[in-house]
Amino acid sequence: MEKQPRHRVHREFANTQRLIVECELSNCPVCGSVLKPRRPWHMRKTVQTLKGPLYVAGKSKECVNPACPKVGEHYYASRAWRISLPKSTYGLDVLAFIGWQHEHEHRQLVEIQQALNERGILVNERNVGKLYRQFLGLLGAVQEPNRRKLEATVAQHGGVIWAIDALQPEGYGSLLYVLYEVFSGIPVGAMQREHISADDLVEWLRPYQALQLPVLATLSDGEETLEAAMKQCWPEAPHQHCQAHFLSNLAEAVLDYDDELRLNLRNDLGGLPAVPKNALETGNGAQKPKKRKNSSLLG
Ligand SMILES: [Zn+2]
């Protein structure tokens, strides 16, 4: 679990939705055996997104094959960055919104802050500036701290796994492509475009290819251009379609219904009248029900 920095204000939000993100690897990258999900969450935080507050928790997996040299190794739900960058409590969609408003709509940071406040996002002008710089950092080339983390990942796992996700933040037509490393969960670079060819992608990936890190595998969803570009940049690395992407996309679609169902159940059942006392005691010869501590179903 991540420790919150001391200066961070603790905020309570009403109607927070929940999202559990799982490690996207299905098999151990070393021995190939199926990874076992671990119960405790390795990360949890509440994130402000344009769609409202979201409670995000990450579940890791581990290799349990006793013959594997990496038995007991934990693999984290690196894809949680898709909701918000590591250590940030603002959604990636908020960053993309700020970037778009500032660069394409030429709005000042204070105007963007007001627009965000109107959408229910609690943020001050200083933080809007900070989030804008984080977004620019994400769009930039590999940063030095990231390079060091990637080298540490190679030392620990023997290589990196590159994955690409295409996101469509709400409110505008351009896609946000993000390249991230699976073991470390670091989003290393992003590109914002409306239409993209495999050549554009290869061009974008060139600085990462030039890092010359050993690449154990590449991951993407089923989009052909993504797969072609990754195969061109890292021809030696096996490419996998990320099943977790598909599954978590499905989960996102049912999330609203899941929450609505919970809420409705609570409203329906919470309002039931308590069972009258004498109904339990007289029983009319029928089997006598056990006494409940709480008469209401959802205490
Ligand atoms: Zn293993």
CSV table of C-alpha atoms and ligand atoms in Angstrom, one decimal:
chain,number,residue,atom,x,y,z
A,1,MET,CA,0.0,0.0,0.0
A,2,GLU,CA,1.3,3.5,-0.9
A,3,LYS,CA,1.8,5.9,2.0
A,4,GLN,CA,0.2,9.2,1.5
A,5,PRO,CA,2.6,12.2,1.8
A,6,ARG,CA,2.0,14.1,5.0
A,7,HIS,CA,1.1,17.4,3.3
A,8,ARG,CA,-1.7,15.9,1.3
A,9,VAL,CA,-5.2,16.9,2.4
A,10,HIS,CA,-7.4,14.0,3.1
A,11,ARG,CA,-10.6,14.4,1.2
A,12,GLU,CA,-13.8,12.4,1.6
A,13,PHE,CA,-16.1,12.1,-1.4
A,14,ALA,CA,-19.7,11.1,-1.6
A,15,ASN,CA,-20.7,8.5,-4.3
A,16,THR,CA,-17.2,7.2,-4.9
A,17,GLN,CA,-17.1,4.4,-7.5
A,18,ARG,CA,-14.7,1.5,-7.0
A,19,LEU,CA,-12.4,0.0,-9.5
A,20,ILE,CA,-10.2,-3.0,-8.8
A,21,VAL,CA,-7.3,-3.3,-11.2
A,22,GLU,CA,-5.5,-6.6,-11.6
A,23,CYS,CA,-2.0,-7.4,-12.8
A,24,GLU,CA,-2.3,-7.8,-16.6
A,25,LEU,CA,0.2,-10.6,-16.8
A,26,SER,CA,-1.4,-14.0,-16.9
A,27,ASN,CA,1.8,-16.1,-16.9
A,28,CYS,CA,5.1,-15.9,-15.2
A,29,PRO,CA,7.6,-14.2,-17.6
A,30,VAL,CA,10.4,-16.5,-16.4
A,31,CYS,CA,8.9,-20.0,-16.2
A,32,GLY,CA,5.6,-19.5,-18.0
A,33,SER,CA,3.4,-21.0,-15.3
A,34,VAL,CA,0.0,-19.4,-14.5
A,35,LEU,CA,0.4,-16.5,-12.0
A,36,LYS,CA,-1.6,-16.7,-8.8
A,37,PRO,CA,-3.6,-13.7,-7.7
A,38,ARG,CA,-2.6,-12.3,-4.3
A,39,ARG,CA,-5.3,-11.1,-2.0
A,40,PRO,CA,-4.0,-7.9,-0.4
A,41,TRP,CA,-4.1,-4.8,-2.4
A,42,HIS,CA,-0.6,-3.3,-3.1
A,43,MET,CA,-2.0,0.1,-3.9
A,44,ARG,CA,-5.2,2.0,-3.2
A,45,LYS,CA,-6.2,5.6,-3.5
A,46,THR,CA,-9.1,7.9,-4.3
A,47,VAL,CA,-8.7,9.7,-7.6
A,48,GLN,CA,-10.7,12.7,-8.9
A,49,THR,CA,-11.7,12.0,-12.5
A,50,LEU,CA,-13.9,14.0,-14.9
A,51,LYS,CA,-16.6,11.3,-14.3
A,52,GLY,CA,-16.4,11.7,-10.5
A,53,PRO,CA,-14.3,10.4,-7.7
A,54,LEU,CA,-13.0,6.8,-8.2
A,55,TYR,CA,-11.5,4.5,-5.5
A,56,VAL,CA,-8.8,2.6,-7.3
A,57,ALA,CA,-7.2,-0.5,-5.8
A,58,GLY,CA,-4.5,-2.6,-7.4
A,59,LYS,CA,-4.1,-6.4,-6.9
A,60,SER,CA,-0.9,-8.2,-7.7
A,61,LYS,CA,0.0,-11.7,-8.7
A,62,GLU,CA,2.8,-14.0,-7.9
A,63,CYS,CA,4.6,-17.0,-9.3
A,64,VAL,CA,4.0,-20.1,-7.1
A,65,ASN,CA,6.0,-22.6,-9.2
A,66,PRO,CA,8.6,-24.0,-6.8
A,67,ALA,CA,10.9,-24.9,-9.7
A,68,CYS,CA,11.0,-21.3,-10.9
A,69,PRO,CA,14.1,-19.2,-10.1
A,70,LYS,CA,11.6,-16.2,-9.5
A,71,VAL,CA,9.2,-18.1,-7.3
A,72,GLY,CA,7.4,-15.7,-4.9
A,73,GLU,CA,8.1,-12.7,-7.2
A,74,HIS,CA,5.3,-10.2,-7.1
A,75,TYR,CA,3.9,-8.7,-10.3
A,76,TYR,CA,1.8,-5.5,-9.8
A,77,ALA,CA,-1.3,-4.1,-11.4
A,78,SER,CA,0.8,-1.6,-13.4
A,79,ARG,CA,-2.2,-0.6,-15.5
A,80,ALA,CA,-3.6,1.5,-12.6
A,81,TRP,CA,-1.6,4.3,-14.2
A,82,ARG,CA,-4.4,4.3,-16.8
A,83,ILE,CA,-6.6,6.0,-14.2
A,84,SER,CA,-4.0,8.3,-12.8
A,85,LEU,CA,-0.2,8.6,-12.9
A,86,PRO,CA,1.7,7.0,-10.0
A,87,LYS,CA,1.5,9.1,-6.8
A,88,SER,CA,-1.2,11.4,-8.4
A,89,THR,CA,-4.7,11.7,-7.1
A,90,TYR,CA,-6.0,13.4,-10.2
A,91,GLY,CA,-7.2,11.3,-13.2
A,92,LEU,CA,-5.2,11.1,-16.4
A,93,ASP,CA,-8.4,12.4,-18.1
A,94,VAL,CA,-8.0,15.6,-15.9
A,95,LEU,CA,-4.4,16.0,-17.2
A,96,ALA,CA,-5.5,15.4,-20.8
A,97,PHE,CA,-8.4,18.0,-20.3
A,98,ILE,CA,-5.9,20.6,-19.0
A,99,GLY,CA,-3.5,20.0,-21.8
A,100,TRP,CA,-6.2,20.2,-24.4
A,101,GLN,CA,-7.8,23.3,-23.0
A,102,HIS,CA,-4.5,25.1,-22.7
A,103,GLU,CA,-3.0,24.2,-26.0
A,104,HIS,CA,-5.9,23.9,-28.4
A,105,GLU,CA,-8.5,26.2,-26.8
A,106,HIS,CA,-5.8,28.7,-25.5
A,107,ARG,CA,-7.5,29.0,-22.2
A,108,GLN,CA,-5.5,30.3,-19.2
A,109,LEU,CA,-4.9,28.1,-16.2
A,110,VAL,CA,-7.2,30.1,-14.0
A,111,GLU,CA,-10.1,29.6,-16.5
A,112,ILE,CA,-9.3,25.9,-16.7
A,113,GLN,CA,-9.4,25.8,-12.9
A,114,GLN,CA,-12.9,27.3,-12.9
A,115,ALA,CA,-14.0,24.8,-15.6
A,116,LEU,CA,-12.7,22.0,-13.5
A,117,ASN,CA,-14.4,23.3,-10.3
A,118,GLU,CA,-17.7,23.5,-12.2
A,119,ARG,CA,-17.2,19.8,-13.1
A,120,GLY,CA,-16.8,19.1,-9.3
A,121,ILE,CA,-13.0,18.7,-9.3
A,122,LEU,CA,-11.4,20.2,-6.2
A,123,VAL,CA,-8.2,21.9,-7.5
A,124,ASN,CA,-6.5,25.2,-7.1
A,125,GLU,CA,-4.7,27.2,-9.8
A,126,ARG,CA,-1.2,26.2,-8.6
A,127,ASN,CA,-2.1,22.5,-8.9
A,128,VAL,CA,-3.6,23.1,-12.4
A,129,GLY,CA,-0.1,24.4,-13.4
A,130,LYS,CA,1.5,21.4,-11.8
A,131,LEU,CA,-0.8,18.9,-13.5
A,132,TYR,CA,-0.2,20.7,-16.9
A,133,ARG,CA,3.6,20.2,-16.4
A,134,GLN,CA,3.1,16.6,-15.5
A,135,PHE,CA,1.1,16.2,-18.8
A,136,LEU,CA,3.9,17.8,-20.8
A,137,GLY,CA,6.4,15.5,-19.0
A,138,LEU,CA,4.4,12.5,-20.1
A,139,LEU,CA,4.3,13.8,-23.7
A,140,GLY,CA,8.1,14.3,-23.7
A,141,ALA,CA,10.9,11.8,-24.3
A,142,VAL,CA,12.3,9.5,-21.7
A,143,GLN,CA,13.1,11.4,-18.5
A,144,GLU,CA,16.2,10.7,-16.5
A,145,PRO,CA,14.5,9.3,-13.4
A,146,ASN,CA,12.5,6.9,-15.6
A,147,ARG,CA,15.6,5.8,-17.3
A,148,ARG,CA,17.1,4.8,-13.9
A,149,LYS,CA,13.9,3.0,-13.0
A,150,LEU,CA,13.9,1.1,-16.3
A,151,GLU,CA,17.5,0.0,-15.7
A,152,ALA,CA,16.6,-1.2,-12.2
A,153,THR,CA,13.8,-3.2,-13.7
A,154,VAL,CA,16.2,-4.9,-16.1
A,155,ALA,CA,18.4,-5.7,-13.2
A,156,GLN,CA,15.5,-7.3,-11.3
A,157,HIS,CA,13.6,-9.0,-14.1
A,158,GLY,CA,16.2,-9.5,-16.8
A,159,GLY,CA,14.4,-7.1,-19.2
A,160,VAL,CA,11.4,-5.0,-19.7
A,161,ILE,CA,7.9,-5.6,-21.1
A,162,TRP,CA,6.6,-2.7,-23.2
A,163,ALA,CA,2.9,-2.1,-23.5
A,164,ILE,CA,0.8,0.5,-25.4
A,165,ASP,CA,-2.7,1.7,-24.6
A,166,ALA,CA,-4.9,4.0,-26.5
A,167,LEU,CA,-7.2,6.1,-24.4
A,168,GLN,CA,-10.0,8.4,-25.4
A,169,PRO,CA,-10.4,11.0,-22.7
A,170,GLU,CA,-14.0,12.4,-22.6
A,171,GLY,CA,-14.8,15.6,-24.4
A,172,TYR,CA,-12.7,15.6,-27.5
A,173,GLY,CA,-11.8,13.5,-30.5
A,174,SER,CA,-8.1,12.9,-30.2
A,175,LEU,CA,-6.6,9.7,-28.9
A,176,LEU,CA,-4.0,9.6,-26.2
A,177,TYR,CA,-1.4,6.8,-26.9
A,178,VAL,CA,0.6,5.8,-23.8
A,179,LEU,CA,3.7,3.6,-23.8
A,180,TYR,CA,4.3,2.0,-20.4
A,181,GLU,CA,6.5,-0.6,-18.8
A,182,VAL,CA,4.6,-3.5,-17.2
A,183,PHE,CA,6.9,-4.6,-14.3
A,184,SER,CA,7.5,-1.1,-13.0
A,185,GLY,CA,4.2,0.4,-14.0
A,186,ILE,CA,5.9,3.5,-15.4
A,187,PRO,CA,4.2,5.4,-18.2
A,188,VAL,CA,7.3,6.5,-20.1
A,189,GLY,CA,5.8,8.5,-22.9
A,190,ALA,CA,2.6,9.6,-24.6
A,191,MET,CA,1.4,11.0,-27.9
A,192,GLN,CA,-1.9,12.8,-28.7
A,193,ARG,CA,-3.2,12.4,-32.2
A,194,GLU,CA,-6.5,12.0,-34.1
A,195,HIS,CA,-5.4,9.6,-36.8
A,196,ILE,CA,-2.3,7.5,-36.6
A,197,SER,CA,-0.4,5.2,-39.0
A,198,ALA,CA,2.0,2.4,-38.1
A,199,ASP,CA,4.8,4.6,-39.4
A,200,ASP,CA,3.8,7.4,-37.0
A,201,LEU,CA,4.0,4.9,-34.1
A,202,VAL,CA,7.4,3.6,-35.2
A,203,GLU,CA,8.7,7.2,-35.3
A,204,TRP,CA,7.3,7.8,-31.8
A,205,LEU,CA,8.8,4.6,-30.4
A,206,ARG,CA,12.3,5.2,-31.9
A,207,PRO,CA,13.7,6.9,-28.7
A,208,TYR,CA,12.6,3.9,-26.6
A,209,GLN,CA,14.0,1.4,-29.1
A,210,ALA,CA,17.3,3.4,-28.9
A,211,LEU,CA,17.5,2.7,-25.2
A,212,GLN,CA,18.6,-0.8,-26.2
A,213,LEU,CA,17.1,-2.5,-23.2
A,214,PRO,CA,16.5,-6.2,-23.3
A,215,VAL,CA,12.8,-6.6,-24.2
A,216,LEU,CA,11.1,-9.8,-22.9
A,217,ALA,CA,7.7,-9.2,-24.5
A,218,THR,CA,5.4,-6.5,-26.0
A,219,LEU,CA,1.7,-6.1,-25.2
A,220,SER,CA,-1.2,-4.3,-26.8
A,221,ASP,CA,-4.8,-4.8,-27.5
A,222,GLY,CA,-5.9,-6.3,-30.8
A,223,GLU,CA,-5.4,-3.1,-32.9
A,224,GLU,CA,-3.3,-4.1,-35.9
A,225,THR,CA,-1.3,-0.8,-36.3
A,226,LEU,CA,-0.1,-1.0,-32.7
A,227,GLU,CA,1.0,-4.6,-33.1
A,228,ALA,CA,2.8,-4.0,-36.4
A,229,ALA,CA,4.7,-1.0,-35.0
A,230,MET,CA,5.8,-2.9,-31.9
A,231,LYS,CA,6.9,-5.9,-34.0
A,232,GLN,CA,8.9,-3.6,-36.2
A,233,CYS,CA,10.7,-1.9,-33.3
A,234,TRP,CA,11.3,-5.1,-31.2
A,235,PRO,CA,11.2,-8.0,-33.7
A,236,GLU,CA,12.9,-10.4,-31.3
A,237,ALA,CA,10.3,-9.9,-28.5
A,238,PRO,CA,7.1,-12.1,-28.5
A,239,HIS,CA,4.0,-10.0,-28.8
A,240,GLN,CA,0.9,-10.8,-26.7
A,241,HIS,CA,-2.6,-9.5,-26.9
A,242,CYS,CA,-3.4,-8.2,-23.5
A,243,GLN,CA,-6.4,-10.2,-22.3
A,244,ALA,CA,-6.6,-8.0,-19.2
A,245,HIS,CA,-7.3,-4.9,-21.4
A,246,PHE,CA,-10.2,-6.7,-22.9
A,247,LEU,CA,-11.5,-7.9,-19.5
A,248,SER,CA,-11.0,-4.6,-17.7
A,249,ASN,CA,-12.7,-2.8,-20.6
A,250,LEU,CA,-15.7,-5.0,-19.9
A,251,ALA,CA,-15.5,-4.3,-16.2
A,252,GLU,CA,-15.5,-0.6,-16.8
A,253,ALA,CA,-18.8,-1.0,-18.7
A,254,VAL,CA,-20.5,-2.8,-15.8
A,255,LEU,CA,-19.0,-0.6,-13.1
A,256,ASP,CA,-21.9,1.9,-13.2
A,257,TYR,CA,-24.5,-0.9,-13.0
A,258,ASP,CA,-22.6,-2.6,-10.2
A,259,ASP,CA,-22.7,0.6,-8.2
A,260,GLU,CA,-26.3,1.3,-9.1
A,261,LEU,CA,-27.2,-2.2,-8.0
A,262,ARG,CA,-25.5,-1.9,-4.6
A,263,LEU,CA,-27.2,1.5,-4.0
A,264,ASN,CA,-30.6,0.2,-5.0
A,265,LEU,CA,-30.2,-2.9,-2.9
A,266,ARG,CA,-29.3,-0.8,0.1
A,267,ASN,CA,-32.2,1.6,-0.5
A,268,ASP,CA,-34.8,-1.3,-1.0
A,269,LEU,CA,-33.7,-3.5,1.8
A,270,GLY,CA,-32.6,-0.8,4.2
A,271,GLY,CA,-36.1,0.5,4.2
A,272,LEU,CA,-37.9,-2.7,5.1
A,273,PRO,CA,-39.8,-2.6,8.4
A,274,ALA,CA,-38.4,-4.5,11.3
A,275,VAL,CA,-39.8,-8.0,11.9
A,276,PRO,CA,-42.6,-7.6,14.6
A,277,LYS,CA,-41.6,-9.2,17.9
A,278,ASN,CA,-44.7,-11.3,18.4
A,279,ALA,CA,-44.4,-12.8,14.9
A,280,LEU,CA,-41.2,-14.5,16.1
A,281,GLU,CA,-42.7,-15.6,19.4
A,282,THR,CA,-46.1,-17.1,18.4
A,283,GLY,CA,-44.9,-18.9,15.2
A,284,ASN,CA,-48.3,-20.8,14.9
A,285,GLY,CA,-46.8,-24.2,15.2
A,286,ALA,CA,-44.5,-23.6,12.3
A,287,GLN,CA,-40.7,-23.9,12.7
A,288,LYS,CA,-39.6,-21.2,15.1
A,289,PRO,CA,-37.3,-18.8,13.4
A,290,LYS,CA,-34.0,-18.0,15.2
A,291,LYS,CA,-33.9,-14.7,16.8
A,292,ARG,CA,-31.8,-12.1,15.0
A,293,LYS,CA,-29.6,-9.6,16.7
A,294,ASN,CA,-30.5,-7.0,14.2
A,295,SER,CA,-34.0,-6.9,12.9
A,296,SER,CA,-33.2,-4.9,9.8
A,297,LEU,CA,-31.4,-6.9,7.0
A,298,LEU,CA,-28.7,-4.3,6.3
A,299,GLY,CA,-27.8,-3.1,9.8
B,1,ZN,ZN,7.9,-18.4,-12.5
